[in-house]
Amino acid sequence: DVDLVRVDSVCGSELRILCSPDRAASVVDALVDSGIPLVSAQAFALWRCSTLTPAEGYELTGLCNPLESGAAKAVDFNKGCYIGQEVIGRLDSYDKVQRRLARVRWISEVTADIAPGTAIFSGEREAGFVTTHVFDPALDAWRGLACVRKAFAESEVELTCRIGDAEYGLVVE
């Protein structure tokens, strides 16, 4: 048995194929044989970086609100009551959104995995946090997305990311 499920999210609509693990290889083969293009997780992450598209578990977490995470288009400001409506409404009305989703590119060699939520800094000041980290073979560089304080979210601003004793440089694109 194979089930096809439509999922609507901030990233748009998608179809998910559900099957048992022992059928997965034959389902993938059938899709490829029929001409349906398959997209790797890396290619999808690179597309999200290029289009500033948030994804669940990366930008869409409890670390930032929908207006900071790039999901403002999914917020209905006219709908009736929902949890968090007043807070999101005030942030929007009074222009109090402190951070925004930004493209970043690492300018130093990255030798560690940089997980979503890893803090980034400008000097000693916290500037935000990484949400997505992916290698871009076309640029031969690591790229990603970050939720960055507005003061540091300008193009070409250099920031750092610290993992243990290592410090990695990155730049807002």
PDB file of C-alpha atoms in Angstrom:
ATOM      1  CA  ASP A   1       0.000   0.000   0.000  1.00  0.00           C
ATOM      2  CA  VAL A   2       1.078   3.512  -0.853  1.00  0.00           C
ATOM      3  CA  ASP A   3      -0.745   6.614   0.389  1.00  0.00           C
ATOM      4  CA  LEU A   4      -0.501  10.085  -1.079  1.00  0.00           C
ATOM      5  CA  VAL A   5      -1.081  12.966   1.349  1.00  0.00           C
ATOM      6  CA  ARG A   6      -1.363  16.673   0.519  1.00  0.00           C
ATOM      7  CA  VAL A   7       0.288  18.922   3.115  1.00  0.00           C
ATOM      8  CA  ASP A   8      -0.253  22.694   3.162  1.00  0.00           C
ATOM      9  CA  SER A   9       2.325  24.778   5.015  1.00  0.00           C
ATOM     10  CA  VAL A  10       4.067  28.145   4.956  1.00  0.00           C
ATOM     11  CA  CYS A  11       6.400  26.692   2.309  1.00  0.00           C
ATOM     12  CA  GLY A  12       3.400  26.001   0.072  1.00  0.00           C
ATOM     13  CA  SER A  13       1.589  22.791  -0.767  1.00  0.00           C
ATOM     14  CA  GLU A  14       3.355  19.506  -1.191  1.00  0.00           C
ATOM     15  CA  LEU A  15       2.514  15.881  -1.707  1.00  0.00           C
ATOM     16  CA  ARG A  16       3.992  13.247   0.590  1.00  0.00           C
ATOM     17  CA  ILE A  17       4.147   9.607  -0.295  1.00  0.00           C
ATOM     18  CA  LEU A  18       3.717   7.246   2.621  1.00  0.00           C
ATOM     19  CA  CYS A  19       4.709   3.604   2.341  1.00  0.00           C
ATOM     20  CA  SER A  20       6.410   0.884   4.327  1.00  0.00           C
ATOM     21  CA  PRO A  21      10.239   0.999   4.422  1.00  0.00           C
ATOM     22  CA  ASP A  22      10.496  -2.217   2.395  1.00  0.00           C
ATOM     23  CA  ARG A  23       8.516  -0.597  -0.469  1.00  0.00           C
ATOM     24  CA  ALA A  24      10.416   2.728  -0.474  1.00  0.00           C
ATOM     25  CA  ALA A  25      13.046   1.767  -3.067  1.00  0.00           C
ATOM     26  CA  SER A  26      10.454   0.463  -5.542  1.00  0.00           C
ATOM     27  CA  VAL A  27       8.286   3.572  -5.075  1.00  0.00           C
ATOM     28  CA  VAL A  28      11.281   5.853  -5.753  1.00  0.00           C
ATOM     29  CA  ASP A  29      12.194   3.788  -8.822  1.00  0.00           C
ATOM     30  CA  ALA A  30       8.617   4.076 -10.124  1.00  0.00           C
ATOM     31  CA  LEU A  31       8.655   7.859  -9.649  1.00  0.00           C
ATOM     32  CA  VAL A  32      11.989   8.232 -11.458  1.00  0.00           C
ATOM     33  CA  ASP A  33      10.832   5.930 -14.284  1.00  0.00           C
ATOM     34  CA  SER A  34       7.701   8.063 -14.733  1.00  0.00           C
ATOM     35  CA  GLY A  35       9.798  11.229 -15.136  1.00  0.00           C
ATOM     36  CA  ILE A  36       8.901  12.860 -11.815  1.00  0.00           C
ATOM     37  CA  PRO A  37      11.959  14.800 -10.617  1.00  0.00           C
ATOM     38  CA  LEU A  38      13.158  14.043  -7.111  1.00  0.00           C
ATOM     39  CA  VAL A  39      14.725  16.786  -5.011  1.00  0.00           C
ATOM     40  CA  SER A  40      17.347  16.066  -2.373  1.00  0.00           C
ATOM     41  CA  ALA A  41      17.167  17.588   1.102  1.00  0.00           C
ATOM     42  CA  GLN A  42      20.277  19.633   0.216  1.00  0.00           C
ATOM     43  CA  ALA A  43      18.687  20.998  -2.979  1.00  0.00           C
ATOM     44  CA  PHE A  44      15.503  21.850  -1.082  1.00  0.00           C
ATOM     45  CA  ALA A  45      17.510  23.657   1.635  1.00  0.00           C
ATOM     46  CA  LEU A  46      19.417  25.627  -1.032  1.00  0.00           C
ATOM     47  CA  TRP A  47      16.136  26.604  -2.687  1.00  0.00           C
ATOM     48  CA  ARG A  48      14.788  27.741   0.705  1.00  0.00           C
ATOM     49  CA  CYS A  49      17.932  29.840   1.224  1.00  0.00           C
ATOM     50  CA  SER A  50      17.575  31.451  -2.189  1.00  0.00           C
ATOM     51  CA  THR A  51      13.895  32.262  -1.691  1.00  0.00           C
ATOM     52  CA  LEU A  52      13.978  33.027   2.071  1.00  0.00           C
ATOM     53  CA  THR A  53      11.372  30.317   2.614  1.00  0.00           C
ATOM     54  CA  PRO A  54      11.014  29.130   6.218  1.00  0.00           C
ATOM     55  CA  ALA A  55      10.598  25.456   7.125  1.00  0.00           C
ATOM     56  CA  GLU A  56       9.337  23.632  10.180  1.00  0.00           C
ATOM     57  CA  GLY A  57      12.141  22.610  12.520  1.00  0.00           C
ATOM     58  CA  TYR A  58      14.485  25.263  11.124  1.00  0.00           C
ATOM     59  CA  GLU A  59      12.970  28.747  10.944  1.00  0.00           C
ATOM     60  CA  LEU A  60       9.556  27.736  12.263  1.00  0.00           C
ATOM     61  CA  THR A  61      10.356  26.904  15.876  1.00  0.00           C
ATOM     62  CA  GLY A  62       9.730  28.413  19.276  1.00  0.00           C
ATOM     63  CA  LEU A  63      12.907  30.508  18.910  1.00  0.00           C
ATOM     64  CA  CYS A  64      11.240  33.268  16.920  1.00  0.00           C
ATOM     65  CA  ASN A  65       7.780  34.500  16.051  1.00  0.00           C
ATOM     66  CA  PRO A  66       6.203  34.180  12.578  1.00  0.00           C
ATOM     67  CA  LEU A  67       7.018  37.792  11.655  1.00  0.00           C
ATOM     68  CA  GLU A  68      10.733  37.221  12.385  1.00  0.00           C
ATOM     69  CA  SER A  69      10.906  33.807  10.747  1.00  0.00           C
ATOM     70  CA  GLY A  70       9.737  34.899   7.311  1.00  0.00           C
ATOM     71  CA  ALA A  71       6.261  33.421   7.754  1.00  0.00           C
ATOM     72  CA  ALA A  72       4.322  36.710   7.849  1.00  0.00           C
ATOM     73  CA  LYS A  73       2.428  35.758   4.706  1.00  0.00           C
ATOM     74  CA  ALA A  74       0.853  32.897   6.660  1.00  0.00           C
ATOM     75  CA  VAL A  75      -0.459  35.182   9.432  1.00  0.00           C
ATOM     76  CA  ASP A  76      -4.071  36.265   9.071  1.00  0.00           C
ATOM     77  CA  PHE A  77      -4.436  39.646  10.780  1.00  0.00           C
ATOM     78  CA  ASN A  78      -8.197  39.705  10.115  1.00  0.00           C
ATOM     79  CA  LYS A  79      -9.122  36.276  11.479  1.00  0.00           C
ATOM     80  CA  GLY A  80     -10.937  35.949  14.798  1.00  0.00           C
ATOM     81  CA  CYS A  81      -9.222  34.906  17.999  1.00  0.00           C
ATOM     82  CA  TYR A  82      -6.241  32.555  17.951  1.00  0.00           C
ATOM     83  CA  ILE A  83      -3.413  31.948  20.388  1.00  0.00           C
ATOM     84  CA  GLY A  84      -0.804  34.700  20.119  1.00  0.00           C
ATOM     85  CA  GLN A  85      -2.940  36.972  17.951  1.00  0.00           C
ATOM     86  CA  GLU A  86      -2.642  40.018  20.218  1.00  0.00           C
ATOM     87  CA  VAL A  87       1.131  39.713  20.565  1.00  0.00           C
ATOM     88  CA  ILE A  88       1.690  39.292  16.817  1.00  0.00           C
ATOM     89  CA  GLY A  89      -0.771  42.136  16.116  1.00  0.00           C
ATOM     90  CA  ARG A  90       1.089  44.512  18.459  1.00  0.00           C
ATOM     91  CA  LEU A  91       4.469  43.599  16.976  1.00  0.00           C
ATOM     92  CA  ASP A  92       3.122  44.393  13.525  1.00  0.00           C
ATOM     93  CA  SER A  93       1.128  47.526  14.452  1.00  0.00           C
ATOM     94  CA  TYR A  94       3.911  49.175  16.448  1.00  0.00           C
ATOM     95  CA  ASP A  95       6.742  48.021  14.143  1.00  0.00           C
ATOM     96  CA  LYS A  96       8.422  46.185  17.041  1.00  0.00           C
ATOM     97  CA  VAL A  97       9.708  43.160  15.115  1.00  0.00           C
ATOM     98  CA  GLN A  98      13.320  42.998  16.305  1.00  0.00           C
ATOM     99  CA  ARG A  99      14.764  40.390  13.927  1.00  0.00           C
ATOM    100  CA  ARG A 100      14.309  39.252  10.366  1.00  0.00           C
ATOM    101  CA  LEU A 101      15.190  36.233   8.289  1.00  0.00           C
ATOM    102  CA  ALA A 102      18.384  36.808   6.297  1.00  0.00           C
ATOM    103  CA  ARG A 103      20.595  34.860   3.907  1.00  0.00           C
ATOM    104  CA  VAL A 104      24.087  34.220   5.221  1.00  0.00           C
ATOM    105  CA  ARG A 105      27.286  32.797   3.716  1.00  0.00           C
ATOM    106  CA  TRP A 106      30.200  31.462   5.730  1.00  0.00           C
ATOM    107  CA  ILE A 107      33.485  33.174   4.846  1.00  0.00           C
ATOM    108  CA  SER A 108      35.691  30.814   6.817  1.00  0.00           C
ATOM    109  CA  GLU A 109      36.060  27.067   6.487  1.00  0.00           C
ATOM    110  CA  VAL A 110      33.396  25.266   8.505  1.00  0.00           C
ATOM    111  CA  THR A 111      34.544  22.071  10.181  1.00  0.00           C
ATOM    112  CA  ALA A 112      31.588  21.554  12.537  1.00  0.00           C
ATOM    113  CA  ASP A 113      27.885  20.961  12.111  1.00  0.00           C
ATOM    114  CA  ILE A 114      26.019  24.180  12.821  1.00  0.00           C
ATOM    115  CA  ALA A 115      22.611  23.305  14.226  1.00  0.00           C
ATOM    116  CA  PRO A 116      19.483  25.461  14.075  1.00  0.00           C
ATOM    117  CA  GLY A 117      19.492  27.840  17.048  1.00  0.00           C
ATOM    118  CA  THR A 118      23.285  28.296  17.153  1.00  0.00           C
ATOM    119  CA  ALA A 119      23.997  31.884  18.216  1.00  0.00           C
ATOM    120  CA  ILE A 120      25.761  34.367  15.944  1.00  0.00           C
ATOM    121  CA  PHE A 121      27.589  37.460  17.156  1.00  0.00           C
ATOM    122  CA  SER A 122      28.859  40.868  16.144  1.00  0.00           C
ATOM    123  CA  GLY A 123      31.877  41.227  18.392  1.00  0.00           C
ATOM    124  CA  GLU A 124      30.530  40.275  21.811  1.00  0.00           C
ATOM    125  CA  ARG A 125      26.923  41.310  21.032  1.00  0.00           C
ATOM    126  CA  GLU A 126      24.505  38.554  20.153  1.00  0.00           C
ATOM    127  CA  ALA A 127      23.189  39.270  16.663  1.00  0.00           C
ATOM    128  CA  GLY A 128      20.784  36.364  16.208  1.00  0.00           C
ATOM    129  CA  PHE A 129      20.989  32.676  15.441  1.00  0.00           C
ATOM    130  CA  VAL A 130      21.457  30.260  12.554  1.00  0.00           C
ATOM    131  CA  THR A 131      18.341  28.466  11.326  1.00  0.00           C
ATOM    132  CA  THR A 132      19.610  26.618   8.223  1.00  0.00           C
ATOM    133  CA  HIS A 133      23.155  25.562   7.286  1.00  0.00           C
ATOM    134  CA  VAL A 134      23.834  23.833   3.957  1.00  0.00           C
ATOM    135  CA  PHE A 135      26.775  23.379   1.566  1.00  0.00           C
ATOM    136  CA  ASP A 136      26.325  25.016  -1.844  1.00  0.00           C
ATOM    137  CA  PRO A 137      28.473  23.151  -4.399  1.00  0.00           C
ATOM    138  CA  ALA A 138      27.894  25.893  -7.023  1.00  0.00           C
ATOM    139  CA  LEU A 139      29.629  28.426  -4.740  1.00  0.00           C
ATOM    140  CA  ASP A 140      31.907  25.892  -3.047  1.00  0.00           C
ATOM    141  CA  ALA A 141      30.797  27.489   0.224  1.00  0.00           C
ATOM    142  CA  TRP A 142      28.448  27.002   3.142  1.00  0.00           C
ATOM    143  CA  ARG A 143      25.264  29.081   3.014  1.00  0.00           C
ATOM    144  CA  GLY A 144      22.190  29.326   5.131  1.00  0.00           C
ATOM    145  CA  LEU A 145      19.512  31.332   6.789  1.00  0.00           C
ATOM    146  CA  ALA A 146      19.622  33.145  10.103  1.00  0.00           C
ATOM    147  CA  CYS A 147      17.216  35.099  12.257  1.00  0.00           C
ATOM    148  CA  VAL A 148      19.232  38.314  12.623  1.00  0.00           C
ATOM    149  CA  ARG A 149      18.613  41.462  14.681  1.00  0.00           C
ATOM    150  CA  LYS A 150      17.655  44.330  12.384  1.00  0.00           C
ATOM    151  CA  ALA A 151      20.792  46.302  13.323  1.00  0.00           C
ATOM    152  CA  PHE A 152      22.964  43.536  11.843  1.00  0.00           C
ATOM    153  CA  ALA A 153      20.719  42.381   8.987  1.00  0.00           C
ATOM    154  CA  GLU A 154      22.246  44.643   6.325  1.00  0.00           C
ATOM    155  CA  SER A 155      24.051  43.181   3.319  1.00  0.00           C
ATOM    156  CA  GLU A 156      27.774  42.482   3.781  1.00  0.00           C
ATOM    157  CA  VAL A 157      27.680  42.744   7.603  1.00  0.00           C
ATOM    158  CA  GLU A 158      30.229  40.280   8.991  1.00  0.00           C
ATOM    159  CA  LEU A 159      29.267  38.147  11.974  1.00  0.00           C
ATOM    160  CA  THR A 160      30.732  35.154  13.805  1.00  0.00           C
ATOM    161  CA  CYS A 161      29.413  31.813  14.935  1.00  0.00           C
ATOM    162  CA  ARG A 162      31.050  29.953  17.839  1.00  0.00           C
ATOM    163  CA  ILE A 163      31.060  26.187  18.210  1.00  0.00           C
ATOM    164  CA  GLY A 164      33.083  25.121  21.224  1.00  0.00           C
ATOM    165  CA  ASP A 165      36.509  26.774  20.894  1.00  0.00           C
ATOM    166  CA  ALA A 166      36.135  27.355  17.145  1.00  0.00           C
ATOM    167  CA  GLU A 167      34.888  30.610  15.649  1.00  0.00           C
ATOM    168  CA  TYR A 168      33.530  30.812  12.093  1.00  0.00           C
ATOM    169  CA  GLY A 169      33.037  33.997  10.105  1.00  0.00           C
ATOM    170  CA  LEU A 170      29.897  34.597   8.071  1.00  0.00           C
ATOM    171  CA  VAL A 171      28.445  37.482   6.140  1.00  0.00           C
ATOM    172  CA  VAL A 172      24.851  38.604   5.603  1.00  0.00           C
ATOM    173  CA  GLU A 173      24.039  38.437   1.906  1.00  0.00           C
TER     174      GLU A 173
END
